[in-house]
Short mmCIF file of N, CA and C and ligand atoms in Angstrom, two decimals:
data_model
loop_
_atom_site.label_atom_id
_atom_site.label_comp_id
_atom_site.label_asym_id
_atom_site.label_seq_id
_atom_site.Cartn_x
_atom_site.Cartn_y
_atom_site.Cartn_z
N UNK A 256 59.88 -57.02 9.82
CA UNK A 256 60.52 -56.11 8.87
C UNK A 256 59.49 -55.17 8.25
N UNK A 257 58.39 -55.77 8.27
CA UNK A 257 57.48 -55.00 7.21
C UNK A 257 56.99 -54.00 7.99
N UNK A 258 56.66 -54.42 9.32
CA UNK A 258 56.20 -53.27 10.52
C UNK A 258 57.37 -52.53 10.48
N UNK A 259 58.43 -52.51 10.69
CA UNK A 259 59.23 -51.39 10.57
C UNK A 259 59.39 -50.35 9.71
N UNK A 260 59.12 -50.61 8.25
CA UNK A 260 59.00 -49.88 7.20
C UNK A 260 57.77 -49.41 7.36
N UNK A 261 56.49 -50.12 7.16
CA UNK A 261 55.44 -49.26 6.94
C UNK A 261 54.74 -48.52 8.36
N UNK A 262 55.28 -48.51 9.56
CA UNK A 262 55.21 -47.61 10.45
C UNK A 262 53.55 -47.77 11.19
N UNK A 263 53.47 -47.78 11.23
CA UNK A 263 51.93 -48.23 11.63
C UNK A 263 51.15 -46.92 12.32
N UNK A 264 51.98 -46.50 13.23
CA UNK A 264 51.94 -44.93 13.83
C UNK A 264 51.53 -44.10 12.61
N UNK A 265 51.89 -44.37 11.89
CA UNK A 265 51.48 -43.12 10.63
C UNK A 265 50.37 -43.50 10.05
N UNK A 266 49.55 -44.30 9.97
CA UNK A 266 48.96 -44.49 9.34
C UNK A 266 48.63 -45.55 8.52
N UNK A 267 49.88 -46.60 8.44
CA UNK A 267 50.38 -47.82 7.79
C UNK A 267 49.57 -48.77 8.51
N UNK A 268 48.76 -49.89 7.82
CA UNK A 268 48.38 -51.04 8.33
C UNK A 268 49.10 -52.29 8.32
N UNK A 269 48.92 -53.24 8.93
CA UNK A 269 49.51 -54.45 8.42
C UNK A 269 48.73 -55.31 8.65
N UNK A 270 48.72 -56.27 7.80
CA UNK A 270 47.86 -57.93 8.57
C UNK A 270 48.63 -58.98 7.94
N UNK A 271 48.94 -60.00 9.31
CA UNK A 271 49.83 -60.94 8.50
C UNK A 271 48.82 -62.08 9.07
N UNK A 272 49.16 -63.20 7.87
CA UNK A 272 48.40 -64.52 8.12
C UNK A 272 49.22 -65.34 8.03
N UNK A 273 48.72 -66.80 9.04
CA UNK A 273 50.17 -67.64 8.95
C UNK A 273 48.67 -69.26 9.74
N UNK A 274 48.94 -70.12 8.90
CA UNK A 274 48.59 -71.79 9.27
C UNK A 274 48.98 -71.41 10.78
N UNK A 275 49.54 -71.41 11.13
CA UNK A 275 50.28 -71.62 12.70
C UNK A 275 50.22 -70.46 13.57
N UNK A 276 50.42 -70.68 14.74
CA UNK A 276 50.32 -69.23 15.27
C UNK A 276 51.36 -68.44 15.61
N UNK A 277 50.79 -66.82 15.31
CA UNK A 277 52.36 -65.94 15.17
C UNK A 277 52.28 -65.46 16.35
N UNK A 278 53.61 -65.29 17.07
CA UNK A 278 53.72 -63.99 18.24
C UNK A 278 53.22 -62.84 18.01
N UNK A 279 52.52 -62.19 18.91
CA UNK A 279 52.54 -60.77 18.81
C UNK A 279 53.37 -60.04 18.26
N UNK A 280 53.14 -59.27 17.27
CA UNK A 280 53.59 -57.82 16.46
C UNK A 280 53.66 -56.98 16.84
N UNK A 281 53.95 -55.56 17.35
CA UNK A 281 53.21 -54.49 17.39
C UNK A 281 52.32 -53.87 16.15
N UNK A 282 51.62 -53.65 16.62
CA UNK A 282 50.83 -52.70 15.58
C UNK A 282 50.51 -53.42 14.34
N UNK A 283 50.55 -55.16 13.98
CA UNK A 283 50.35 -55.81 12.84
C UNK A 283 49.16 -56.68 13.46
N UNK A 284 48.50 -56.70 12.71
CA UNK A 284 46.61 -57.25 12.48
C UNK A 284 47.44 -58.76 12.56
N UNK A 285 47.59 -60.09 13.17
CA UNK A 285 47.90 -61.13 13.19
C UNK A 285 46.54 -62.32 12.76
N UNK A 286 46.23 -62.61 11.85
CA UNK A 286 45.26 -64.18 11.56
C UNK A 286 46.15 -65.53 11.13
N UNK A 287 45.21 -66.24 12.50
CA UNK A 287 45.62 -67.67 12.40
C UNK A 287 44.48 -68.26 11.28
N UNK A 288 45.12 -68.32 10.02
CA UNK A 288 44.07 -69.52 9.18
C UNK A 288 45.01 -70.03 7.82
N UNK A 289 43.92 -70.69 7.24
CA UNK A 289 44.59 -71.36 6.00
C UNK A 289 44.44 -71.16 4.81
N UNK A 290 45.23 -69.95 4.17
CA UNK A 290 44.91 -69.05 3.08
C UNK A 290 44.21 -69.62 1.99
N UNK A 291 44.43 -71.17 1.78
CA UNK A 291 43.31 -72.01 0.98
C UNK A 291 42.02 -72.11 1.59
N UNK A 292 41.58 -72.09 2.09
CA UNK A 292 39.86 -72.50 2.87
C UNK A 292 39.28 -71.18 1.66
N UNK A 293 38.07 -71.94 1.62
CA UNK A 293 37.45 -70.69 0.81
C UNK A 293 37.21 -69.30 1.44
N UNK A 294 36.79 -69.52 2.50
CA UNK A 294 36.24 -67.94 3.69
C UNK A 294 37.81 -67.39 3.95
N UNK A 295 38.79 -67.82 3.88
CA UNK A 295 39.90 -66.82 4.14
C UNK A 295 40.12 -65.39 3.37
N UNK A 296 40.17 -65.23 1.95
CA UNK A 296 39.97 -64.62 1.56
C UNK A 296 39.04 -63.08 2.48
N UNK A 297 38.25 -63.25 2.38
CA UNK A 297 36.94 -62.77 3.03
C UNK A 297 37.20 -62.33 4.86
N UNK A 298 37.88 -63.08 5.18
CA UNK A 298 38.63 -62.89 6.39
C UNK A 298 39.35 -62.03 6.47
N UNK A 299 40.37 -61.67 5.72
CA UNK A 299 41.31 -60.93 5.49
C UNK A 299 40.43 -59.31 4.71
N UNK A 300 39.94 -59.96 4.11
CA UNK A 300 39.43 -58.39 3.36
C UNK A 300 38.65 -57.76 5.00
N UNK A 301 37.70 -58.47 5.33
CA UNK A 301 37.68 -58.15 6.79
C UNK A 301 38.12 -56.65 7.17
N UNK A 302 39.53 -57.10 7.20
CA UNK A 302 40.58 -56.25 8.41
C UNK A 302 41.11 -55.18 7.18
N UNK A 303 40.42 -55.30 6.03
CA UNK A 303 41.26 -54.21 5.40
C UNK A 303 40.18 -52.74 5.15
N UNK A 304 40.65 -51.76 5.55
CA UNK A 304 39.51 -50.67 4.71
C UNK A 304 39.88 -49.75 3.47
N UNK A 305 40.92 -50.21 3.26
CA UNK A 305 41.16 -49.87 1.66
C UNK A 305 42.35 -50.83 1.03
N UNK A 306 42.29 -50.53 -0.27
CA UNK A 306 42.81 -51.33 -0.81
C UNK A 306 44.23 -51.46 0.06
N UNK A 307 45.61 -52.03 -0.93
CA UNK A 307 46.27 -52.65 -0.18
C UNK A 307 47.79 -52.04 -1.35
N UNK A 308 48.83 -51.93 -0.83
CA UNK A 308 49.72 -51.52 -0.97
C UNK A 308 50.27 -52.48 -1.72
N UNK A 309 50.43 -53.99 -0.71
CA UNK A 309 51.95 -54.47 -1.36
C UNK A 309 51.03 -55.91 -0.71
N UNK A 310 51.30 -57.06 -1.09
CA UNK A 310 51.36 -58.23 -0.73
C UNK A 310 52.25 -59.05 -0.27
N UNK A 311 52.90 -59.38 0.08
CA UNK A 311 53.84 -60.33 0.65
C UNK A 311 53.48 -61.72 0.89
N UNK A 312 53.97 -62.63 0.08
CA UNK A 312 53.88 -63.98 0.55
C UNK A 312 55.19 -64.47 0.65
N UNK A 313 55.02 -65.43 1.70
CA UNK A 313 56.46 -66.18 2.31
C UNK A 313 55.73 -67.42 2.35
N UNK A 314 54.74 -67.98 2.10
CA UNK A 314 53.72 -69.27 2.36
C UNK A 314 54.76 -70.40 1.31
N UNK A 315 54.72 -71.34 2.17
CA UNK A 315 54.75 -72.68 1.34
C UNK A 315 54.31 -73.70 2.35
N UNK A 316 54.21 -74.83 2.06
CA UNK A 316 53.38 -75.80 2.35
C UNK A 316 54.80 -76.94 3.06
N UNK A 317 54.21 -77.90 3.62
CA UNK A 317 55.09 -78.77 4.81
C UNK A 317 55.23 -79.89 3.54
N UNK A 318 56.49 -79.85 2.84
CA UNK A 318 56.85 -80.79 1.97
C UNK A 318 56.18 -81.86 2.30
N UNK A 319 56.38 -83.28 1.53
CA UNK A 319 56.11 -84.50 1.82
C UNK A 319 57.08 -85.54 1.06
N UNK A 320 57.52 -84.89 0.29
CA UNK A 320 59.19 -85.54 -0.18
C UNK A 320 58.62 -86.07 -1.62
N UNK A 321 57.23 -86.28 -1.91
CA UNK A 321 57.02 -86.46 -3.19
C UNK A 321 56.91 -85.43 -4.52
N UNK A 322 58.10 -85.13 -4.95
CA UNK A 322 58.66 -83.75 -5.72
C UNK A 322 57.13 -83.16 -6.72
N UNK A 323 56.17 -84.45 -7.42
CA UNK A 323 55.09 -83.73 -8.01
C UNK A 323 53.90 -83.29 -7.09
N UNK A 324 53.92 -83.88 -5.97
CA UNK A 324 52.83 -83.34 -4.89
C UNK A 324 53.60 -81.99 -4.44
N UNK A 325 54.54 -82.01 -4.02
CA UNK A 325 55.00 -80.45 -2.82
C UNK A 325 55.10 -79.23 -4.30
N UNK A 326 55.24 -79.82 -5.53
CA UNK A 326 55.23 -78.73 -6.54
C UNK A 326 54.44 -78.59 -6.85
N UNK A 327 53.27 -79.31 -6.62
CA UNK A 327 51.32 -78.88 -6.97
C UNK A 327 51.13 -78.02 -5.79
N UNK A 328 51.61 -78.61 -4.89
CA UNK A 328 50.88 -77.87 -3.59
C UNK A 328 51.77 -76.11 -3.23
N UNK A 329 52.87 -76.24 -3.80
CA UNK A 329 53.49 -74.50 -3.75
C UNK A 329 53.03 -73.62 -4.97
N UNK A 330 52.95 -74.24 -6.14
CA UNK A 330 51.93 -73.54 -7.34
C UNK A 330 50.28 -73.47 -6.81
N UNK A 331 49.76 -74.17 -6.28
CA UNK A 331 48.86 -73.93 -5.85
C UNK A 331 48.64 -72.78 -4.50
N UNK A 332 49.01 -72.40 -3.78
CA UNK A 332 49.59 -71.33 -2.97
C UNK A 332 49.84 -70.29 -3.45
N UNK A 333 50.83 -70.35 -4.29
CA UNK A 333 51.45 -69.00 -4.88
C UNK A 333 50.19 -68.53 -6.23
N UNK A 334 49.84 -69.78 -6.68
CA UNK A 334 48.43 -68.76 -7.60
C UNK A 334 47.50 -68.12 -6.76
N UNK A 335 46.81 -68.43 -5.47
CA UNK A 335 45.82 -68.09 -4.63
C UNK A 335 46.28 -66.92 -4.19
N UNK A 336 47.80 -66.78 -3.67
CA UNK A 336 48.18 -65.00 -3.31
C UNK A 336 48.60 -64.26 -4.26
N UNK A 337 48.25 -64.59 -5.88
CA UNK A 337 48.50 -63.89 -6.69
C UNK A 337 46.72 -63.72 -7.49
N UNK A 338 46.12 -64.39 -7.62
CA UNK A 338 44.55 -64.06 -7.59
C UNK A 338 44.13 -62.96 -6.82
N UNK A 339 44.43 -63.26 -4.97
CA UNK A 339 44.57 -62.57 -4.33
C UNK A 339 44.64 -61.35 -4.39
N UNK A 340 45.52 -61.18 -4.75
CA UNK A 340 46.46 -59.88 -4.49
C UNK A 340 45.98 -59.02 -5.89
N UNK A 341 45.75 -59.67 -6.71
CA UNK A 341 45.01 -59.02 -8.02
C UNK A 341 43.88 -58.67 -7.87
N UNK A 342 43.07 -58.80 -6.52
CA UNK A 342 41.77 -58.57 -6.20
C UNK A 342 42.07 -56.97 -5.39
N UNK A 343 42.89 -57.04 -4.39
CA UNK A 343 43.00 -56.40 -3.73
C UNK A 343 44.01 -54.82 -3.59
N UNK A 344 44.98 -55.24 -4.48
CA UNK A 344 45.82 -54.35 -4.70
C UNK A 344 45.44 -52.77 -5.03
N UNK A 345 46.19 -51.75 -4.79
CA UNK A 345 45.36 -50.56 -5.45
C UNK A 345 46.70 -50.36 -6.92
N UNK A 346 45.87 -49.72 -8.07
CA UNK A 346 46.67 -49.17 -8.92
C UNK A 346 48.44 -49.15 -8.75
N UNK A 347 49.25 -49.66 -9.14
CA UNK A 347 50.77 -49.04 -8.81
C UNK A 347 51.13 -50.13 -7.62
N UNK A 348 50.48 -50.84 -7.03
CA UNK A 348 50.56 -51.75 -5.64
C UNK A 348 51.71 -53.11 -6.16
N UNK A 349 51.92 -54.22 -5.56
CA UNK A 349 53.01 -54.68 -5.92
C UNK A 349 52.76 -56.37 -5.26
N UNK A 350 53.36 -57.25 -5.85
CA UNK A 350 53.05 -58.62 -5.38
C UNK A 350 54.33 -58.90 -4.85
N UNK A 351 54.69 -59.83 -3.97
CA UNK A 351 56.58 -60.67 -3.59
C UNK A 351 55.58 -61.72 -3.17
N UNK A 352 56.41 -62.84 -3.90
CA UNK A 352 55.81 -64.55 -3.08
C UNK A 352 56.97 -64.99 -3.44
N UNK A 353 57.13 -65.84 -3.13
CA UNK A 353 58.10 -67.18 -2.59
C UNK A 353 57.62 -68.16 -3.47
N UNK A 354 58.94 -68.36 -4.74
CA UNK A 354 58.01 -69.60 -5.30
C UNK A 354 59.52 -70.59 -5.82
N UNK A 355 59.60 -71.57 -6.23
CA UNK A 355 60.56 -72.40 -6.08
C UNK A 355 61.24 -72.50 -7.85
N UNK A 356 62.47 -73.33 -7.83
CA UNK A 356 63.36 -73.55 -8.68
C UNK A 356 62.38 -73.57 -9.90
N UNK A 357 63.04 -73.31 -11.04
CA UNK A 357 62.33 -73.12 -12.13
C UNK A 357 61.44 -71.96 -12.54
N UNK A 358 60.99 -71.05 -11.21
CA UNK A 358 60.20 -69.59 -11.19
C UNK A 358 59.15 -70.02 -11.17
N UNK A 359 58.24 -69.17 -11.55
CA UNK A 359 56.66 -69.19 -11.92
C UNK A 359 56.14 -70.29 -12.77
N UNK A 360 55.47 -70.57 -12.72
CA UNK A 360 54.66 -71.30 -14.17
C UNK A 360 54.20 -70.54 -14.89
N UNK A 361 54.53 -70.83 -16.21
CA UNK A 361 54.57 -69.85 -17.52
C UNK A 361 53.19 -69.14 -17.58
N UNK A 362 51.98 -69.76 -17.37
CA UNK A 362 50.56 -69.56 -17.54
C UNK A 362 50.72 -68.38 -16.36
N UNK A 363 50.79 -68.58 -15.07
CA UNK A 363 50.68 -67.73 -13.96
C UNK A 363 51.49 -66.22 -14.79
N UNK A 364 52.86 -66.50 -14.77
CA UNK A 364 53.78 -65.43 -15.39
C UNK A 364 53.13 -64.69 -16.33
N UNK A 365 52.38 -65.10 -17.41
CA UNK A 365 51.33 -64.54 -17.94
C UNK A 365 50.77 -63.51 -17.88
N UNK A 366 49.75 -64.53 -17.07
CA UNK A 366 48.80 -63.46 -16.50
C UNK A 366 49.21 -62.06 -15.61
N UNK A 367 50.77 -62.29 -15.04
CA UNK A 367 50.84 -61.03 -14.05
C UNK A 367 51.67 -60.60 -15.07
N UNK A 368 51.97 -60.53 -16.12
CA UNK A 368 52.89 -59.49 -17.26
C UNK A 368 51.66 -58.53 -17.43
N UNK A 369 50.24 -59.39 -17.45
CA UNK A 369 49.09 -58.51 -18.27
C UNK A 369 48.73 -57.27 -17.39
N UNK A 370 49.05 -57.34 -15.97
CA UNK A 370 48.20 -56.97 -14.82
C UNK A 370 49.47 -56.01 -14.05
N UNK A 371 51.33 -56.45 -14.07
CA UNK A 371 51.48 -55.40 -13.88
C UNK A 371 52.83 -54.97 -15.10
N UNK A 372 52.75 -53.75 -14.36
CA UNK A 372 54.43 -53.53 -15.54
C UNK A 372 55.24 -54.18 -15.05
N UNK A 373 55.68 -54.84 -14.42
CA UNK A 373 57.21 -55.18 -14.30
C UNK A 373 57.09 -56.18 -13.61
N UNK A 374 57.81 -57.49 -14.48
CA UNK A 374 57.72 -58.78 -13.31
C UNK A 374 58.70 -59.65 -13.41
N UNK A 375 59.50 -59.69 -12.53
CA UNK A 375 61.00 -60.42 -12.41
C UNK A 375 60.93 -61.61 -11.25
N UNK A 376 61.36 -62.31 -11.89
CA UNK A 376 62.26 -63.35 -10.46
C UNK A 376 63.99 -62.80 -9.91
N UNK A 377 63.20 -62.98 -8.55
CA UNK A 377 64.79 -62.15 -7.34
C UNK A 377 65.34 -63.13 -6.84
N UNK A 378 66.36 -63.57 -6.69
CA UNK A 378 67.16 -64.32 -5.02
C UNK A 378 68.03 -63.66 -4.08
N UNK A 379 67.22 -63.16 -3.42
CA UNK A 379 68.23 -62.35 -2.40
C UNK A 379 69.22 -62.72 -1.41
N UNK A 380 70.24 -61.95 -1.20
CA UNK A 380 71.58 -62.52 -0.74
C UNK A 380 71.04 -63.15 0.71
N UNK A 381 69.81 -63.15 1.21
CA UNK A 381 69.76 -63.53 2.45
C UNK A 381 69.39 -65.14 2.17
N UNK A 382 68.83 -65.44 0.79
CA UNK A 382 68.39 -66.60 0.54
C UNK A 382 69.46 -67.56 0.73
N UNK A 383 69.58 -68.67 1.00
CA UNK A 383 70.59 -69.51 0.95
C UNK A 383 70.83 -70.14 -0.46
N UNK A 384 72.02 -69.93 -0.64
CA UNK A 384 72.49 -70.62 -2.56
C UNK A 384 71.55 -71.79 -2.53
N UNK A 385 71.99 -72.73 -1.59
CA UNK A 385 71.36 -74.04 -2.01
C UNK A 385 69.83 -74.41 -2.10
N UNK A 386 69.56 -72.83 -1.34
CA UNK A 386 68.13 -73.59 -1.52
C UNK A 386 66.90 -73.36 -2.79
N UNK A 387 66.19 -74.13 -3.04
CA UNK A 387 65.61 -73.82 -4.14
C UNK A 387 64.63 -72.74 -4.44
N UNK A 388 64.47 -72.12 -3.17
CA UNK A 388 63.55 -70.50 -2.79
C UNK A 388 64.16 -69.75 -3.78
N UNK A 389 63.46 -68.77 -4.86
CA UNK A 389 63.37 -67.48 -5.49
C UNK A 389 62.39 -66.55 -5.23
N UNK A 390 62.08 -65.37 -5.23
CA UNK A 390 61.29 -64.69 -5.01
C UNK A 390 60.75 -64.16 -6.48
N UNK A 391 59.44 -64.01 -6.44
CA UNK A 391 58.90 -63.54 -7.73
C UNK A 391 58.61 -62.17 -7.22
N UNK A 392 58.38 -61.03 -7.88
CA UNK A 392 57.86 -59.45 -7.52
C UNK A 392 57.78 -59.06 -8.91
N UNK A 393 56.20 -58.76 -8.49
CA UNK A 393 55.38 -58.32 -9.55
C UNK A 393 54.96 -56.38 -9.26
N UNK A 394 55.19 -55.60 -10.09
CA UNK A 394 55.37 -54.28 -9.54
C UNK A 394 54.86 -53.73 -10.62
N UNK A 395 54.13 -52.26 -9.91
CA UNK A 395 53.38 -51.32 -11.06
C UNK A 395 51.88 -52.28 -11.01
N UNK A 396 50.85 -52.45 -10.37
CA UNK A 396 49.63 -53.33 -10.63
C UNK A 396 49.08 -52.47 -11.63
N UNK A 397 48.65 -52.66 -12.66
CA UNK A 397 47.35 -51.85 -13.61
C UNK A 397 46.24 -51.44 -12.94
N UNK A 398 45.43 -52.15 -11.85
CA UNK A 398 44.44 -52.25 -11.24
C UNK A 398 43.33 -52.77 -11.94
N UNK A 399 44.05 -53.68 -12.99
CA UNK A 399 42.61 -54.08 -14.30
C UNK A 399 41.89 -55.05 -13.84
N UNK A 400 41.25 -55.19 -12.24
CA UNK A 400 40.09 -56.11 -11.42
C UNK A 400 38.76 -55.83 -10.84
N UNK A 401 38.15 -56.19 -11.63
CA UNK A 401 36.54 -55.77 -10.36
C UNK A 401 35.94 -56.13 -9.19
N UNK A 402 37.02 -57.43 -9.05
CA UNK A 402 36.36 -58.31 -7.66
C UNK A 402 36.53 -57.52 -6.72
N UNK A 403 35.98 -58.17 -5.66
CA UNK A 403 35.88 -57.05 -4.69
C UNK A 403 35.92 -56.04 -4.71
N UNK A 404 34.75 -56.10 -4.58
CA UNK A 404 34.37 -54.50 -5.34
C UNK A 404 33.61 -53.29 -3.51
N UNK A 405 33.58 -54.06 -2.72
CA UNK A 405 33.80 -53.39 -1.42
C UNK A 405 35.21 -52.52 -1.27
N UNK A 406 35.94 -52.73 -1.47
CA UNK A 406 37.44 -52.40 -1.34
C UNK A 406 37.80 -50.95 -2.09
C1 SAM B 164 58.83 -70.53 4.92
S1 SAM B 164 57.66 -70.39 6.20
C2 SAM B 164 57.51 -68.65 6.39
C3 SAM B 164 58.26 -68.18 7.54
C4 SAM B 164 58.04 -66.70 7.85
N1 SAM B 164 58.42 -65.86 6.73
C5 SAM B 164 58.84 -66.36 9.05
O1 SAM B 164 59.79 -65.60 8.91
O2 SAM B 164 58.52 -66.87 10.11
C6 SAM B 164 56.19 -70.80 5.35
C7 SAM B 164 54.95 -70.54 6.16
O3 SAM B 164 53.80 -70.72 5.31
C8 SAM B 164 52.75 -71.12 6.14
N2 SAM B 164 51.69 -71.69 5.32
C9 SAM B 164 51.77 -72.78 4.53
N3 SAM B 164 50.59 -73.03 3.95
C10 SAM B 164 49.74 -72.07 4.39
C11 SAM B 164 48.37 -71.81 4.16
N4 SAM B 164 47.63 -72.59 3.38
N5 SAM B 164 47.79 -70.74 4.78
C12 SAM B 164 48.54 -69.95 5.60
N6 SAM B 164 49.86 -70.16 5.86
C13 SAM B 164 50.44 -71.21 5.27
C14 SAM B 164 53.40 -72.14 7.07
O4 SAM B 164 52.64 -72.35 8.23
C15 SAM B 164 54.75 -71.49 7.34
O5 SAM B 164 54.76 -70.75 8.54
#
């Protein structure tokens, strides 16, 4: 979907990362790794030569049925592509992750009120009612980050 919109022919980049391995894309930068390892980060900036538009996370982790472990381990995810993405973003750029029942954690929510204008939890009609998936989108970035400062 995202290759379709941002066109790649024009000028549009993409890089998607995924634990597992993805089929070929056209025209999308594909990495097999594990967005937690410390060098991922760094991997990814890699393939980028300027900052970055929009982030997209769809990441969650392979349950284990113990409700306080799989909810450490999807807050833990969804802060790393929101650190992330606060590193990398340009001015006006935009966050979407995938984060579960209850929304954000208040502390996280926080911090991205400070960083962009506008930050809502979505469930889109493609989501299934029952399931406990919401989407967070964080929009308008301030650009108030120095890390990576290559970028
Ligand atoms: C809900 S699925 C996303 C499916 C994807 N949107 C699609 O349409 O195929 C969640 C994905 O997050 C990936 N994932 C989980 N933990 C990850 C990590 N630490 N680093 C990279 N990918 C991870 C899983 O391998 C899985 O493919």
């Amino acid at each position: 979907m995202a290759a379709q919109k941002i066109k790649p022919t024009k000028g549009g980049k993409i890089i998607a990362i995924d634990l597992l391995p993805i089929d070929p894309i056209l025209d999308v930068t594909i990495l097999c790794l594990n967005f937690m390892e410390e060098t991922a980060p760094d991997q990814i900036q890699a393939h980028l030569t300027e900052k970055a538009d929009i982030l997209l996370s769809d990441m969650s982790p392979a349950t284990c049925g113990i409700p306080n472990i799989d909810h450490i381990r999807i807050i833990a995810l969804v802060e790393a592509a929101a650190e992330f993405a606060m590193h990398i973003l340009k001015p006006g750029g935009a966050f979407v992750a995938k984060v579960f029942q209850g929304g954000t954690q208040a502390e996280l929510l926080a911090r991205l009120k400070q960083s962009f204008q506008k930050v809502q939890h979505f469930k889109p009609p493609a989501s299934r009612k029952e399931s406990a998936e919401i989407y967070l989108v964080a929009q308008g970035f301030r650009g108030n980050t120095t890390a990576y400062p290559n970028l």
